[in-house]
mmCIF file with all atom_site columns, C-alpha atoms in Angstrom:
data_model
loop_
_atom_site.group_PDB
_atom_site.id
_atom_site.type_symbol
_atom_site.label_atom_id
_atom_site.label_alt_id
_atom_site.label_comp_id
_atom_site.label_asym_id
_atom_site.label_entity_id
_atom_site.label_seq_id
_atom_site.pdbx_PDB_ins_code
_atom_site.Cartn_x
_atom_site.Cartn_y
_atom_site.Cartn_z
_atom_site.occupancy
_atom_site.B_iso_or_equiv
_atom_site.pdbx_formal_charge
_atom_site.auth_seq_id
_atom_site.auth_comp_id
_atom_site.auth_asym_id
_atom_site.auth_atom_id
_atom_site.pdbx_PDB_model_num
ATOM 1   C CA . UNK S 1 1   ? -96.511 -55.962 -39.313 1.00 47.00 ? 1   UNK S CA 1
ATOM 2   C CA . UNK S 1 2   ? -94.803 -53.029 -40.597 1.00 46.00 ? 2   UNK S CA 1
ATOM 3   C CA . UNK S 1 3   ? -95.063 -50.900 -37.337 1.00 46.00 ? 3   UNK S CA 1
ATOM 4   C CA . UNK S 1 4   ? -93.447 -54.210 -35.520 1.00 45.00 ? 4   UNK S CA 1
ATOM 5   C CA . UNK S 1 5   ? -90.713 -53.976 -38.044 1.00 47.00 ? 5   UNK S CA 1
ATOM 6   C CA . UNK S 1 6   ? -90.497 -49.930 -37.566 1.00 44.00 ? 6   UNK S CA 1
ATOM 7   C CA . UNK S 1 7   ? -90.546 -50.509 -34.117 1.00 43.00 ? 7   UNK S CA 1
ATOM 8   C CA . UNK S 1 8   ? -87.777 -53.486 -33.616 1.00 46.00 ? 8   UNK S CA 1
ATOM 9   C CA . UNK S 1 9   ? -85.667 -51.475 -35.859 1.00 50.00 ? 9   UNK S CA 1
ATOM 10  C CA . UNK S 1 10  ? -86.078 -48.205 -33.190 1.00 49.00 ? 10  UNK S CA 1
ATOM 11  C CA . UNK S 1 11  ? -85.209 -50.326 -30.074 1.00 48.00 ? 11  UNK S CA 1
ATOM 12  C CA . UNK S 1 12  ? -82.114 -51.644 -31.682 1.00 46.00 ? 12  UNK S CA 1
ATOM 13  C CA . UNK S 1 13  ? -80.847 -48.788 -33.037 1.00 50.00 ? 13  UNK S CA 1
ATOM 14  C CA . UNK S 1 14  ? -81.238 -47.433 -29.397 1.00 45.00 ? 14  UNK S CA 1
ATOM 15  C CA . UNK S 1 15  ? -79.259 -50.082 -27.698 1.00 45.00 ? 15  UNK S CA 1
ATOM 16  C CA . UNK S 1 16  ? -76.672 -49.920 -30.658 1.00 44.00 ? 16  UNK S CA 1
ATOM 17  C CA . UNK S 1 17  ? -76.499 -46.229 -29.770 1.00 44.00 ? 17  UNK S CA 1
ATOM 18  C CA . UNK S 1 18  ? -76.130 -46.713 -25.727 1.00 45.00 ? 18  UNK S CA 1
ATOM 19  C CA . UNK S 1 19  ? -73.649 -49.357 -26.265 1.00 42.00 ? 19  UNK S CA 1
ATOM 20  C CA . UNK S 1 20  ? -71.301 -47.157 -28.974 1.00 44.00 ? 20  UNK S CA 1
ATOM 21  C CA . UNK S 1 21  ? -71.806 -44.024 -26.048 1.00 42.00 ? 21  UNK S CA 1
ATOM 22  C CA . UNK S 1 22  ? -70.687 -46.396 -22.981 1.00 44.00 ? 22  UNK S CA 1
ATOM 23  C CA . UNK S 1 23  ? -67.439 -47.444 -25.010 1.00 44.00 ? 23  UNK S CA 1
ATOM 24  C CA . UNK S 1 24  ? -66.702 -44.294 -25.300 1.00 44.00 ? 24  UNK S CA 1
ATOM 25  C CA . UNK S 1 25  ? -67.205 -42.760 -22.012 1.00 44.00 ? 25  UNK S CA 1
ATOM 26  C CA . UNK S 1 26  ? -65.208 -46.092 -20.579 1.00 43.00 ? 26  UNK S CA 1
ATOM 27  C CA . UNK S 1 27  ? -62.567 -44.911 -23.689 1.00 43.00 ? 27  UNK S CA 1
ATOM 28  C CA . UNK S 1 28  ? -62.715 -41.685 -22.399 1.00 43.00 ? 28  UNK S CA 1
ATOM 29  C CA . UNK S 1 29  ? -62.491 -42.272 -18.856 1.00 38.00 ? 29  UNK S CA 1
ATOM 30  C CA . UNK S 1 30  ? -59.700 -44.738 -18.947 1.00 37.00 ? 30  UNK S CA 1
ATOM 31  C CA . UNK S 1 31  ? -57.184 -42.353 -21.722 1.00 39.00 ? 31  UNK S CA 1
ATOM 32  C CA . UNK S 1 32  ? -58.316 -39.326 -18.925 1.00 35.00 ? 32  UNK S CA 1
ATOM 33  C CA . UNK S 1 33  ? -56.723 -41.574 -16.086 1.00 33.00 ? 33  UNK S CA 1
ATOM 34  C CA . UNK S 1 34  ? -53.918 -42.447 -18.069 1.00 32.00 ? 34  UNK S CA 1
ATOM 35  C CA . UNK S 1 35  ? -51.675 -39.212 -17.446 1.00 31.00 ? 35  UNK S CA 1
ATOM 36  C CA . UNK S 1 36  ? -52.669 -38.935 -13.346 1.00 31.00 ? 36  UNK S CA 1
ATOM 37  C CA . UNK S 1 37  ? -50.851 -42.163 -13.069 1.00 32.00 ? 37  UNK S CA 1
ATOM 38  C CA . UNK S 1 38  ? -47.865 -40.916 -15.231 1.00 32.00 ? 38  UNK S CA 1
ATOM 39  C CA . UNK S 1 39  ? -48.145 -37.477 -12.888 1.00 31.00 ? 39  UNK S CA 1
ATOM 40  C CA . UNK S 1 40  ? -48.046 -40.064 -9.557  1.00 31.00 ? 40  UNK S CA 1
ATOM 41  C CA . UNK S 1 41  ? -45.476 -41.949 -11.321 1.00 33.00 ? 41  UNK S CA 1
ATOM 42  C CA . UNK S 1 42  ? -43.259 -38.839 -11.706 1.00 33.00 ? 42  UNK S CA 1
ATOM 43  C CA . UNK S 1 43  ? -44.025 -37.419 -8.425  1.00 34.00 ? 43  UNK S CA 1
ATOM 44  C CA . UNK S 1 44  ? -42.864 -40.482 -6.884  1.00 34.00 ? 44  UNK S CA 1
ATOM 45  C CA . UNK S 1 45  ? -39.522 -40.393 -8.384  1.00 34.00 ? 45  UNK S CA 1
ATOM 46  C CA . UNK S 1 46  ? -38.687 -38.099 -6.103  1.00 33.00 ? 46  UNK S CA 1
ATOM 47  C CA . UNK S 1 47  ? -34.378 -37.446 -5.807  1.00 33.00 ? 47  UNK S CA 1
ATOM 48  C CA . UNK S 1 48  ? -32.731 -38.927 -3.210  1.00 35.00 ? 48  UNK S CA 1
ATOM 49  C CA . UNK S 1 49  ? -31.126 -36.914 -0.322  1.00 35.00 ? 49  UNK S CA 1
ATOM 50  C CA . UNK S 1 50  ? -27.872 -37.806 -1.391  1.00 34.00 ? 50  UNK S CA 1
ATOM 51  C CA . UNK S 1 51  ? -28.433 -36.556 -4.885  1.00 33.00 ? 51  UNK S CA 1
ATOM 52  C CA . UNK S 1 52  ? -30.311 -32.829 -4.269  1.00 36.00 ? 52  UNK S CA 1
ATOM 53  C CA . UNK S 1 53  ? -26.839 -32.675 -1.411  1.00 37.00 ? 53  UNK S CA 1
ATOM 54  C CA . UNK S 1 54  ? -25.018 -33.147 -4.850  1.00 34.00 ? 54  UNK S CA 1
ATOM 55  C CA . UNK S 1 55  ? -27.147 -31.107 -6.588  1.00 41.00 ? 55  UNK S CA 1
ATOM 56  C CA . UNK S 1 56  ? -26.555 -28.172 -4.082  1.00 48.00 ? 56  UNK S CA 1
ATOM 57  C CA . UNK S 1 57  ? -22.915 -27.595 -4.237  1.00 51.00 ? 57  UNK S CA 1
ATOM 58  C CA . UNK S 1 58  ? -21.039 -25.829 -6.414  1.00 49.00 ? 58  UNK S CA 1
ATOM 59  C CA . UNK S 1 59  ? -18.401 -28.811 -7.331  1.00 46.00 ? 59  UNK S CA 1
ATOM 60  C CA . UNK S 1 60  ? -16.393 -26.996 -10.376 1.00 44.00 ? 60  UNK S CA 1
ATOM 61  C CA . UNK S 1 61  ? -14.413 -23.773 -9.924  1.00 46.00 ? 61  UNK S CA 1
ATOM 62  C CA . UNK S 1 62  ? -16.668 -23.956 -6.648  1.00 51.00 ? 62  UNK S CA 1
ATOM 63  C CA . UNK S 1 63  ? -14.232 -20.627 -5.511  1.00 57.00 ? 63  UNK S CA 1
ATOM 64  C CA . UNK S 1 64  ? -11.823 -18.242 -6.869  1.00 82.00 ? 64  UNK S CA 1
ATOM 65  C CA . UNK S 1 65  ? -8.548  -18.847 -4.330  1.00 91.00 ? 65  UNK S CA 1
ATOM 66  C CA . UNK S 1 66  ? -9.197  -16.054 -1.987  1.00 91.00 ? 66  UNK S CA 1
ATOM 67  C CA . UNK S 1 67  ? -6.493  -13.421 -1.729  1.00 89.00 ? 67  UNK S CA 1
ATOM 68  C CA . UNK S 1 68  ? -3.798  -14.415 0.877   1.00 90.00 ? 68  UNK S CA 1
ATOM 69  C CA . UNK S 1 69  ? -3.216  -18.207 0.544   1.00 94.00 ? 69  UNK S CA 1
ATOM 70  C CA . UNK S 1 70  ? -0.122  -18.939 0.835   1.00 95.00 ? 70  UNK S CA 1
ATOM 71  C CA . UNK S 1 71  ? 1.698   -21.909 -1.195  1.00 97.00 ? 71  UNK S CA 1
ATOM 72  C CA . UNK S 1 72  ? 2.700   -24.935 0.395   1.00 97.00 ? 72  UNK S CA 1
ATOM 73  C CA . UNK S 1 73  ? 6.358   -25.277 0.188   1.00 93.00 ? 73  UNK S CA 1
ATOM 74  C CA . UNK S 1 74  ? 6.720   -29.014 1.111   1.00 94.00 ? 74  UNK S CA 1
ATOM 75  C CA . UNK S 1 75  ? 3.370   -31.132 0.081   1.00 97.00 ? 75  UNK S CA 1
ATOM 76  C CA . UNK S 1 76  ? 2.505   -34.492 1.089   1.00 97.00 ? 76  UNK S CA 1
ATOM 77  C CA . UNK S 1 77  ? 1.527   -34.485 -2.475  1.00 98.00 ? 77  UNK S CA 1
ATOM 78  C CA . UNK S 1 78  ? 2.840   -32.644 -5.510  1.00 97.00 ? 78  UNK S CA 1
ATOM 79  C CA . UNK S 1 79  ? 1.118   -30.605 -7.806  1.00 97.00 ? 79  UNK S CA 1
ATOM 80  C CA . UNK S 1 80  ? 0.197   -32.373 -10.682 1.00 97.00 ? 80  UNK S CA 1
ATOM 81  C CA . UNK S 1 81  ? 0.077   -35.926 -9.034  1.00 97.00 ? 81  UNK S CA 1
ATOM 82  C CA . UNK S 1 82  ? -2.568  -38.559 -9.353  1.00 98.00 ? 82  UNK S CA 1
ATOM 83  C CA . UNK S 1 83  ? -4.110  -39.426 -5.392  1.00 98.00 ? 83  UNK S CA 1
ATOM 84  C CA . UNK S 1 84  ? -7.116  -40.760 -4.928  1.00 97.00 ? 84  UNK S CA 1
ATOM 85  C CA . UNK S 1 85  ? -9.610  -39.409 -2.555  1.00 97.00 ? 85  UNK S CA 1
ATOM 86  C CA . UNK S 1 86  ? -10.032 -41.629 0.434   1.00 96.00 ? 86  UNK S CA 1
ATOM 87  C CA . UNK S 1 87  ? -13.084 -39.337 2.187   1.00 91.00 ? 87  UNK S CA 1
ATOM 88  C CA . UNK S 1 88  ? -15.365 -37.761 -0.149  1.00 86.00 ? 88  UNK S CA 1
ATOM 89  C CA . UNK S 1 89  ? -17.712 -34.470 0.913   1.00 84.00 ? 89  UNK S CA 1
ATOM 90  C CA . UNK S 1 90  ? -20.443 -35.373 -1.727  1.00 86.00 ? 90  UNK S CA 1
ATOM 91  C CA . UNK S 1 91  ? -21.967 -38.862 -3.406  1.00 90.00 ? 91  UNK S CA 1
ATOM 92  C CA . UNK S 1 92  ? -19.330 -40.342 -5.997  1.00 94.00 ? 92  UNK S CA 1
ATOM 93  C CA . UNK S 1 93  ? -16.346 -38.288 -4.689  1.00 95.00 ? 93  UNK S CA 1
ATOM 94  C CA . UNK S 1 94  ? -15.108 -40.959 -2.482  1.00 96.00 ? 94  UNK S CA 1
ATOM 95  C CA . UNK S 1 95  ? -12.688 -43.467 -4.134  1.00 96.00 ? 95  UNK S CA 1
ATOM 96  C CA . UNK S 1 96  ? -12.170 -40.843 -7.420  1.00 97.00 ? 96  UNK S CA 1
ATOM 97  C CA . UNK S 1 97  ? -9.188  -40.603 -8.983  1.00 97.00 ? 97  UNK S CA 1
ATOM 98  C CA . UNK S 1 98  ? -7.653  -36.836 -8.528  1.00 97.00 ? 98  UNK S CA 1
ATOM 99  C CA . UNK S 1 99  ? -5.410  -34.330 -10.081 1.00 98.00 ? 99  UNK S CA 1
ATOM 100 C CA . UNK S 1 100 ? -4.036  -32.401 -7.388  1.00 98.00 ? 100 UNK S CA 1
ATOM 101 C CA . UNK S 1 101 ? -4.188  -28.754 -8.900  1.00 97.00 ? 101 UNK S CA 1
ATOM 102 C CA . UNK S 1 102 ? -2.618  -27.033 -6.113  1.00 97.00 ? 102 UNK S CA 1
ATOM 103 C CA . UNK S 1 103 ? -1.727  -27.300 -2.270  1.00 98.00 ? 103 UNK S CA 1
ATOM 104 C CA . UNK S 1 104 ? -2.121  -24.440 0.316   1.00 98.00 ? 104 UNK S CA 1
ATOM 105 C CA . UNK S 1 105 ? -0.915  -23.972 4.000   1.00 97.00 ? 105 UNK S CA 1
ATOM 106 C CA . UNK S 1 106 ? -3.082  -22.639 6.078   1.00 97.00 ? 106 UNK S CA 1
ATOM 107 C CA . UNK S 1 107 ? -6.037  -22.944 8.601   1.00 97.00 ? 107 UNK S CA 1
ATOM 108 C CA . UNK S 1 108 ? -8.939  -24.664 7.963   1.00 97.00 ? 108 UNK S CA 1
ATOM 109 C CA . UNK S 1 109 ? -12.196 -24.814 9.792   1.00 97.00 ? 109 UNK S CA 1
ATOM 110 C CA . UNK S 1 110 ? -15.229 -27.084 10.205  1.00 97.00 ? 110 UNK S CA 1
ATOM 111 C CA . UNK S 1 111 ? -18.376 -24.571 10.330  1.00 98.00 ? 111 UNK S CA 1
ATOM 112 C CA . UNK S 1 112 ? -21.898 -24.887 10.965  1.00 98.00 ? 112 UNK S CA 1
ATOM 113 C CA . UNK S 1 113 ? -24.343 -21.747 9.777   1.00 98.00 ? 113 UNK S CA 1
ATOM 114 C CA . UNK S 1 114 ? -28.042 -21.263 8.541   1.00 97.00 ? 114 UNK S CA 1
ATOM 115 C CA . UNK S 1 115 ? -28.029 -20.654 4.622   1.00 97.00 ? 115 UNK S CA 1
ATOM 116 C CA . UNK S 1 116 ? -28.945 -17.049 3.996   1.00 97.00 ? 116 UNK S CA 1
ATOM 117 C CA . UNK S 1 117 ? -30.989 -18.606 1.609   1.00 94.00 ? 117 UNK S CA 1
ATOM 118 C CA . UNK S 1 118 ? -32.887 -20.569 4.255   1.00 94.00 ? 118 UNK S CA 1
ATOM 119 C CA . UNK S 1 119 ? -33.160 -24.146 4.826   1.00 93.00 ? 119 UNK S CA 1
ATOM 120 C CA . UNK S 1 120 ? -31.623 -26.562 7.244   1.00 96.00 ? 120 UNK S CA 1
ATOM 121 C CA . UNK S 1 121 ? -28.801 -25.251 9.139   1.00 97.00 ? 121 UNK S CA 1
ATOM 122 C CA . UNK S 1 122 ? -25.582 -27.116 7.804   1.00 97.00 ? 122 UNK S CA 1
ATOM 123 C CA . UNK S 1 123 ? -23.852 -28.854 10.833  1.00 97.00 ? 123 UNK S CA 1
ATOM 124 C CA . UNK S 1 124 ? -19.713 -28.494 10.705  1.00 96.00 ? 124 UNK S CA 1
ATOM 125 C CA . UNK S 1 125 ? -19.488 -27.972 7.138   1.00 95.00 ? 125 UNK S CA 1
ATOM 126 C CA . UNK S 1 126 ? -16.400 -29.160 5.766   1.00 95.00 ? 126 UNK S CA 1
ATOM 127 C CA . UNK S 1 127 ? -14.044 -26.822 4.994   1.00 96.00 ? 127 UNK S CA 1
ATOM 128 C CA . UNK S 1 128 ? -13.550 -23.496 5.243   1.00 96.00 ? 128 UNK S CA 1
ATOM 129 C CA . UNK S 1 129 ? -10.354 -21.783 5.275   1.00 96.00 ? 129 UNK S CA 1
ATOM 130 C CA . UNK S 1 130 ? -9.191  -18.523 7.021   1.00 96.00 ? 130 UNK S CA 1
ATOM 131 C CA . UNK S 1 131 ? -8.943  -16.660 4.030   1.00 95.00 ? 131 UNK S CA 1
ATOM 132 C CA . UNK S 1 132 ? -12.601 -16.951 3.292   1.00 96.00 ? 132 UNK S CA 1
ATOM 133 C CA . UNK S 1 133 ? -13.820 -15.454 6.478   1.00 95.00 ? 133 UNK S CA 1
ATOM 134 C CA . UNK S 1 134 ? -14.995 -12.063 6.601   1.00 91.00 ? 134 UNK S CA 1
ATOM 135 C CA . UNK S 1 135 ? -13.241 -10.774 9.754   1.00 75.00 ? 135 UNK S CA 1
ATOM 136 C CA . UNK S 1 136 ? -9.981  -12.271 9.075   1.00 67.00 ? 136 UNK S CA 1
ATOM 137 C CA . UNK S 1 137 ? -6.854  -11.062 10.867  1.00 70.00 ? 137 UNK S CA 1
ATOM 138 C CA . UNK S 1 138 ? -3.574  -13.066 11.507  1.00 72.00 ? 138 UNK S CA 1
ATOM 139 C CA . UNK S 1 139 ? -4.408  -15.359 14.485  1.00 89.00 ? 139 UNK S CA 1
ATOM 140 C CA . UNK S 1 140 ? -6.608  -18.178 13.380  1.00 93.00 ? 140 UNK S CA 1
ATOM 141 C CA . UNK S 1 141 ? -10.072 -18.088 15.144  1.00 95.00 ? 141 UNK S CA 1
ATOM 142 C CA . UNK S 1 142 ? -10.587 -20.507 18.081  1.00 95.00 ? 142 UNK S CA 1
ATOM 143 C CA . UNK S 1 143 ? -13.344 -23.031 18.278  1.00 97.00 ? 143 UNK S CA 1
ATOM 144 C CA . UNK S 1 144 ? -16.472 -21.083 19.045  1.00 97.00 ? 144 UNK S CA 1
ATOM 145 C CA . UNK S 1 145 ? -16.034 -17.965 17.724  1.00 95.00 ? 145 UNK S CA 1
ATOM 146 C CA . UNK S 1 146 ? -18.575 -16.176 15.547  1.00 95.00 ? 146 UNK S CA 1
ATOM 147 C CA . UNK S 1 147 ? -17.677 -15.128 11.769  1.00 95.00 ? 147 UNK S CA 1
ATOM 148 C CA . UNK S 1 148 ? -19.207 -14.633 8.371   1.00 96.00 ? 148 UNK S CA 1
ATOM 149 C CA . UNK S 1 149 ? -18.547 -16.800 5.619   1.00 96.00 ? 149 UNK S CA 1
ATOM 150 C CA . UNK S 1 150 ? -17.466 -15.258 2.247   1.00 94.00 ? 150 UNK S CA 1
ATOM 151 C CA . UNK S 1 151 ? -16.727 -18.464 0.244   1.00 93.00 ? 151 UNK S CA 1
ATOM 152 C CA . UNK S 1 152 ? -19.812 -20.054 -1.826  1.00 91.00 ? 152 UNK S CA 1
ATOM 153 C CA . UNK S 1 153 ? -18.879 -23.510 -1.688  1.00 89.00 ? 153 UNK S CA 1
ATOM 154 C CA . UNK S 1 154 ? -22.749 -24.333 -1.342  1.00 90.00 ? 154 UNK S CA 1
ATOM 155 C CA . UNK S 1 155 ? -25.885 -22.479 -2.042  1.00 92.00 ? 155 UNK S CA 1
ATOM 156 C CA . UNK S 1 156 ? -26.354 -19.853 0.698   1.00 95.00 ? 156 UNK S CA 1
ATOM 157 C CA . UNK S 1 157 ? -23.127 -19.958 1.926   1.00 96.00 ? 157 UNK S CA 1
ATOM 158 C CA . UNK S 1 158 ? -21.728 -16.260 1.415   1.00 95.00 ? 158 UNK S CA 1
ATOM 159 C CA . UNK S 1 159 ? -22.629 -14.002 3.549   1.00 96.00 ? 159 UNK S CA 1
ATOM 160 C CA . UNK S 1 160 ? -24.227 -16.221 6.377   1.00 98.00 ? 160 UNK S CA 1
ATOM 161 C CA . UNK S 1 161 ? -22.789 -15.998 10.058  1.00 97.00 ? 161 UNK S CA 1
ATOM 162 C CA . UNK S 1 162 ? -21.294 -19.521 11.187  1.00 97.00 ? 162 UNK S CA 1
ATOM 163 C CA . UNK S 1 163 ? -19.957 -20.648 14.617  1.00 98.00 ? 163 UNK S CA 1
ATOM 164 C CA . UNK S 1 164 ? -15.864 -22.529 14.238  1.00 97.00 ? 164 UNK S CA 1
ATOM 165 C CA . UNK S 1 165 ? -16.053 -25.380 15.312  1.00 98.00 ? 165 UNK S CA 1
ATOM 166 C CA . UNK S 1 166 ? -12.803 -27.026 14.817  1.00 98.00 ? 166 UNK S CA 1
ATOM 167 C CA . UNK S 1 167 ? -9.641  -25.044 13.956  1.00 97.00 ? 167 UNK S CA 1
ATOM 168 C CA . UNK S 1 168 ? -6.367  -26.874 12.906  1.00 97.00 ? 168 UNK S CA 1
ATOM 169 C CA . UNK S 1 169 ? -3.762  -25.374 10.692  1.00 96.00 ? 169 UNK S CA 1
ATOM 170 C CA . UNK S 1 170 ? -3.344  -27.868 7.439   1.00 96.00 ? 170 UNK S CA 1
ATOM 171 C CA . UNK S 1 171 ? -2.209  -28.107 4.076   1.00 98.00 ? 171 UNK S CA 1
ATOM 172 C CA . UNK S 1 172 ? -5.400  -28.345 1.653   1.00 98.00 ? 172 UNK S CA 1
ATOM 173 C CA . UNK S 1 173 ? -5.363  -29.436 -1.699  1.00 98.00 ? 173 UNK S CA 1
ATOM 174 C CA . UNK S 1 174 ? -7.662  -28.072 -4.978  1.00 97.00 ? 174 UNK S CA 1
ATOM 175 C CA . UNK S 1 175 ? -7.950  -30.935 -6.999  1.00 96.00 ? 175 UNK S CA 1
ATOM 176 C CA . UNK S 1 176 ? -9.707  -32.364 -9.978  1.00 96.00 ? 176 UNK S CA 1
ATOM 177 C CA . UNK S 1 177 ? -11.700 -35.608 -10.199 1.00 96.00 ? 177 UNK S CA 1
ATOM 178 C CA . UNK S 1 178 ? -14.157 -37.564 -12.168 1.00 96.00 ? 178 UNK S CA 1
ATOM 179 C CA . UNK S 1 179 ? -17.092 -38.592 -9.781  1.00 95.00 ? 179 UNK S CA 1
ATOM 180 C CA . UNK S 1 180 ? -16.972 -42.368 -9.607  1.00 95.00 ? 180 UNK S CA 1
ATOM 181 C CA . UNK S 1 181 ? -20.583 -43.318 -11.525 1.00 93.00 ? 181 UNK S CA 1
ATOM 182 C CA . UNK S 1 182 ? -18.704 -41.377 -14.558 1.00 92.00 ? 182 UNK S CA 1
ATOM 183 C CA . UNK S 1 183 ? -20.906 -38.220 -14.459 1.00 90.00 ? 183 UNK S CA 1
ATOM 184 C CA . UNK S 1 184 ? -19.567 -35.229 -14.025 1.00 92.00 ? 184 UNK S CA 1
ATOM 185 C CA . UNK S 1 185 ? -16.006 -34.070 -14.710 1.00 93.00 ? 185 UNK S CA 1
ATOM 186 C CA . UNK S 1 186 ? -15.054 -32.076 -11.242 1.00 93.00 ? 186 UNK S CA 1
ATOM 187 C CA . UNK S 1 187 ? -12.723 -29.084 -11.909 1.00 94.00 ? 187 UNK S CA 1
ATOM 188 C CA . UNK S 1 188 ? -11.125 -27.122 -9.200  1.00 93.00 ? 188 UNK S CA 1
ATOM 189 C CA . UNK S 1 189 ? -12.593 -28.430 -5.800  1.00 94.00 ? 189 UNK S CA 1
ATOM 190 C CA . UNK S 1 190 ? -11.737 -26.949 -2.619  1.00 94.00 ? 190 UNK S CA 1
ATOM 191 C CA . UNK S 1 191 ? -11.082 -28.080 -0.469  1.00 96.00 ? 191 UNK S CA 1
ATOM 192 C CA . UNK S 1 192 ? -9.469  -31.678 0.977   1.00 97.00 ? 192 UNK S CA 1
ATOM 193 C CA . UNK S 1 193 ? -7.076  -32.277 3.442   1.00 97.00 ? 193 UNK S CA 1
ATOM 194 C CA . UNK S 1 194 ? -3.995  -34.748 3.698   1.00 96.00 ? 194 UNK S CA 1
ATOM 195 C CA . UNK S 1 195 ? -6.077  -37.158 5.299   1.00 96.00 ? 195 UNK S CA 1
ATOM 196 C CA . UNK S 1 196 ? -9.001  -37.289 2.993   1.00 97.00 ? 196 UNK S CA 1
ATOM 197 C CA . UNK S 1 197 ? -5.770  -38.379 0.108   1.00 98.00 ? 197 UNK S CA 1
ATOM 198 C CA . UNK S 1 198 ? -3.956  -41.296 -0.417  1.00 97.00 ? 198 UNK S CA 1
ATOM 199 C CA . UNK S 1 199 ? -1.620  -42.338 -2.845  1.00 95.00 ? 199 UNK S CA 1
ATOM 200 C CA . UNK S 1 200 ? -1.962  -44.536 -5.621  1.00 90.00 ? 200 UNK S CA 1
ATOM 201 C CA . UNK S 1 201 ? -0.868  -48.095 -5.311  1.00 78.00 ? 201 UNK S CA 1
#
């Protein structure tokens, strides 16, 4: 009778112990698989297109005002006045409320280059002015025409060789805006044109 009892006792006290082991490998394995799904979760919150474009410029104080520019004598709009931006050249730009901060005659160009450092090549890049290209003289360059880029509006901007591709002699405006989702204060921008303004209603 008593080696029954001994041996009941052993059998349970085995399953008790299997039992207490599986919960904790099934613990162990579900807590392990806990942070792969937070790791897929973050990798799948990847940034949108539009946001690592925002991410890549360099909105505020962008550009010192290169040497040269000349002051516009008769602006579409003042120094100092409120516009708002009709065409923006980055998410939350368009439809801002501006500060125009200064206004410049000159000639501005649309340019496309490859990023010295590397990446996509950026397709008519809006804008350039003639006073931030390397080989500048006193005509404006013409459509086509090969030149090096001195400005750093964007990451890998300076220093890369661009083709013109549009050339038109404009006043351009440095301005300073709050991006529309209430973000980012933008200080010094360069550049806009009269066209990408309009006046407040």
């Amino acid at each position: 009778m008593k080696k029954f009892i001994v041996l009941i006792t052993a059998l349970l006290s085995i399953t008790i112990a299997g039992c207490g082991a599986n919960n904790q490998n099934n613990q162990g394995s579900s807590d392990s698989s806990k942070p792969k799904e937070n790791q897929q979760e973050g990798q799948g919150q990847s940034p949108s297109k539009e946001h690592n474009e925002h991410e890549g410029m360099e909105h505020s104080g962008s550009s010192e005002i290169p040497e040269g520019m000349k002051e516009a004598q008769n602006p579409k709009y003042e120094v100092g006045s409120t516009v708002i931006v009709a065409e923006g050249h980055m998410p939350g730009m368009k439809g801002a409320e501006a500060t125009v901060v200064n206004a410049y005659d000159t000639t501005v160009y649309r340019v496309s280059y490859d990023p010295v450092s590397g990446g996509d090549r950026v397709e008519k890049h809006e804008w350039v002015v003639h006073e931030e290209l390397k080989e500048t003289d006193e005509k404006p360059f013409k459509p086509g025409s090969e030149v090096t880029i001195e400005a750093e509006h964007m990451e890998g901007m300076q220093g890369a060789s661009a083709v013109v591709d549009t050339a038109e002699q404009k006043t351009v405006y440095v301005i300073d805006f709050t991006l529309t989702d209430g973000s980012e204060k933008v200080m010094n921008h360069l550049w806009v044109t009269e066209e990408e303004l309009s006046p407040i209603e």
